[in-house]
């Protein structure tokens, strides 16, 4: 999953010359990654 995120970030860096667009894409990617990581942690350690 992390490799996929890094790939998306590198594509964003290559293709988005507009700084605000790149920033929004990177923020969105980081937000999605943190949500997925949180969901994964919840699956690993369920609160009983």
N, CA and C atoms as an extended XYZ file, in Angstrom:
144
Properties=species:S:1:pos:R:3:atomname:S:1:resname:S:1:resid:I:1 pbc="F F F"
N         0.840       -1.200        0.000 N   UNK     1
C         0.000        0.000        0.000 CA  UNK     1
C         0.876        1.252        0.000 C   UNK     1
N         1.936        1.225        0.809 N   UNK     2
C         2.825        2.380        0.889 CA  UNK     2
C         3.508        2.635       -0.449 C   UNK     2
N         3.870        1.557       -1.150 N   UNK     3
C         4.477        1.711       -2.477 CA  UNK     3
C         3.505        2.402       -3.427 C   UNK     3
N         2.235        2.053       -3.332 N   UNK     4
C         1.207        2.682       -4.164 CA  UNK     4
C         1.109        4.168       -3.845 C   UNK     4
N         1.133        4.517       -2.581 N   UNK     5
C         1.067        5.924       -2.174 CA  UNK     5
C         2.274        6.687       -2.702 C   UNK     5
N         3.449        6.093       -2.564 N   UNK     6
C         4.663        6.751       -3.060 CA  UNK     6
C         4.606        6.934       -4.567 C   UNK     6
N         4.044        5.955       -5.263 N   UNK     7
C         3.917        6.054       -6.716 CA  UNK     7
C         2.980        7.200       -7.092 C   UNK     7
N         1.855        7.303       -6.377 N   UNK     8
C         0.913        8.396       -6.635 CA  UNK     8
C         1.590        9.741       -6.370 C   UNK     8
N         2.362        9.830       -5.287 N   UNK     9
C         3.051       11.081       -4.965 CA  UNK     9
C         4.046       11.450       -6.061 C   UNK     9
N         4.782       10.460       -6.564 N   UNK    10
C         5.774       10.768       -7.599 CA  UNK    10
C         5.100       11.187       -8.891 C   UNK    10
N         3.970       10.548       -9.226 N   UNK    11
C         3.208       10.952      -10.409 CA  UNK    11
C         2.699       12.381      -10.234 C   UNK    11
N         2.206       12.693       -9.047 N   UNK    12
C         1.720       14.048       -8.770 CA  UNK    12
C         2.860       15.059       -8.902 C   UNK    12
N         4.030       14.707       -8.388 N   UNK    13
C         5.178       15.611       -8.486 CA  UNK    13
C         5.581       15.830       -9.938 C   UNK    13
N         5.505       14.765      -10.751 N   UNK    14
C         5.916       14.876      -12.150 CA  UNK    14
C         4.914       15.684      -12.967 C   UNK    14
N         3.628       15.471      -12.722 N   UNK    15
C         2.612       15.995      -13.632 CA  UNK    15
C         2.009       17.326      -13.204 C   UNK    15
N         2.052       17.637      -11.909 N   UNK    16
C         1.360       18.835      -11.430 CA  UNK    16
C         2.352       19.973      -11.274 C   UNK    16
N         2.433       20.819      -12.277 N   UNK    17
C         3.331       21.968      -12.205 CA  UNK    17
C         2.712       23.079      -11.363 C   UNK    17
N         1.398       23.059      -11.198 N   UNK    18
C         0.710       24.066      -10.397 CA  UNK    18
C         0.820       23.673       -8.922 C   UNK    18
N         1.450       24.537       -8.130 N   UNK    19
C         1.803       24.165       -6.763 CA  UNK    19
C         0.581       23.875       -5.895 C   UNK    19
N        -0.487       24.647       -6.046 N   UNK    20
C        -1.657       24.421       -5.182 CA  UNK    20
C        -2.319       23.091       -5.519 C   UNK    20
N        -2.321       22.727       -6.806 N   UNK    21
C        -2.917       21.453       -7.205 CA  UNK    21
C        -2.104       20.286       -6.655 C   UNK    21
N        -0.790       20.401       -6.758 N   UNK    22
C         0.081       19.353       -6.207 CA  UNK    22
C        -0.131       19.226       -4.700 C   UNK    22
N        -0.230       20.374       -4.023 N   UNK    23
C        -0.418       20.339       -2.569 CA  UNK    23
C        -1.724       19.649       -2.205 C   UNK    23
N        -2.811       19.971       -2.930 N   UNK    24
C        -4.095       19.336       -2.644 CA  UNK    24
C        -4.051       17.834       -2.909 C   UNK    24
N        -3.399       17.430       -3.981 N   UNK    25
C        -3.289       16.000       -4.286 CA  UNK    25
C        -2.514       15.289       -3.185 C   UNK    25
N        -1.398       15.870       -2.753 N   UNK    26
C        -0.593       15.231       -1.721 CA  UNK    26
C        -1.343       15.168       -0.393 C   UNK    26
N        -2.076       16.229       -0.057 N   UNK    27
C        -2.871       16.216        1.172 CA  UNK    27
C        -3.938       15.132        1.111 C   UNK    27
N        -4.595       15.006       -0.059 N   UNK    28
C        -5.629       13.987       -0.232 CA  UNK    28
C        -5.033       12.591       -0.102 C   UNK    28
N        -3.888       12.363       -0.735 N   UNK    29
C        -3.224       11.059       -0.664 CA  UNK    29
C        -2.851       10.728        0.779 C   UNK    29
N        -2.305       11.712        1.497 N   UNK    30
C        -1.925       11.474        2.890 CA  UNK    30
C        -3.143       11.186        3.758 C   UNK    30
N        -4.247       11.891        3.491 N   UNK    31
C        -5.469       11.677        4.264 CA  UNK    31
C        -6.010       10.271        4.040 C   UNK    31
N        -6.051        9.850        2.777 N   UNK    32
C        -6.518        8.500        2.452 CA  UNK    32
C        -5.608        7.460        3.087 C   UNK    32
N        -4.295        7.683        3.011 N   UNK    33
C        -3.350        6.724        3.581 CA  UNK    33
C        -3.520        6.610        5.089 C   UNK    33
N        -3.730        7.739        5.777 N   UNK    34
C        -3.910        7.699        7.230 CA  UNK    34
C        -5.208        6.993        7.601 C   UNK    34
N        -6.269        7.206        6.802 N   UNK    35
C        -7.530        6.510        7.052 CA  UNK    35
C        -7.370        5.009        6.864 C   UNK    35
N        -6.667        4.600        5.806 N   UNK    36
C        -6.443        3.181        5.560 CA  UNK    36
C        -5.590        2.567        6.663 C   UNK    36
N        -4.568        3.296        7.102 N   UNK    37
C        -3.707        2.802        8.172 CA  UNK    37
C        -4.502        2.651        9.465 C   UNK    37
N        -5.363        3.627        9.759 N   UNK    38
C        -6.195        3.565       10.959 CA  UNK    38
C        -7.139        2.370       10.882 C   UNK    38
N        -7.765        2.166        9.739 N   UNK    39
C        -8.686        1.047        9.543 CA  UNK    39
C        -7.936       -0.269        9.718 C   UNK    39
N        -6.710       -0.339        9.213 N   UNK    40
C        -5.893       -1.540        9.326 CA  UNK    40
C        -5.551       -1.814       10.791 C   UNK    40
N        -5.220       -0.762       11.542 N   UNK    41
C        -4.918       -0.918       12.965 CA  UNK    41
C        -6.140       -1.401       13.729 C   UNK    41
N        -7.306       -0.877       13.365 N   UNK    42
C        -8.539       -1.301       14.025 CA  UNK    42
C        -8.787       -2.784       13.766 C   UNK    42
N        -8.511       -3.235       12.534 N   UNK    43
C        -8.686       -4.650       12.212 CA  UNK    43
C        -7.708       -5.521       12.991 C   UNK    43
N        -6.478       -5.031       13.160 N   UNK    44
C        -5.463       -5.818       13.863 CA  UNK    44
C        -5.768       -5.883       15.361 C   UNK    44
N        -6.130       -4.758       15.949 N   UNK    45
C        -6.385       -4.697       17.390 CA  UNK    45
C        -7.833       -4.295       17.674 C   UNK    45
N        -8.761       -5.239       17.546 N   UNK    46
C       -10.157       -4.903       17.836 CA  UNK    46
C       -10.355       -4.651       19.332 C   UNK    46
N       -11.157       -3.654       19.643 N   UNK    47
C       -11.457       -3.359       21.045 CA  UNK    47
C       -12.588       -4.278       21.485 C   UNK    47
N       -12.284       -5.156       22.431 N   UNK    48
C       -13.289       -6.143       22.839 CA  UNK    48
C       -14.116       -5.658       24.021 C   UNK    48
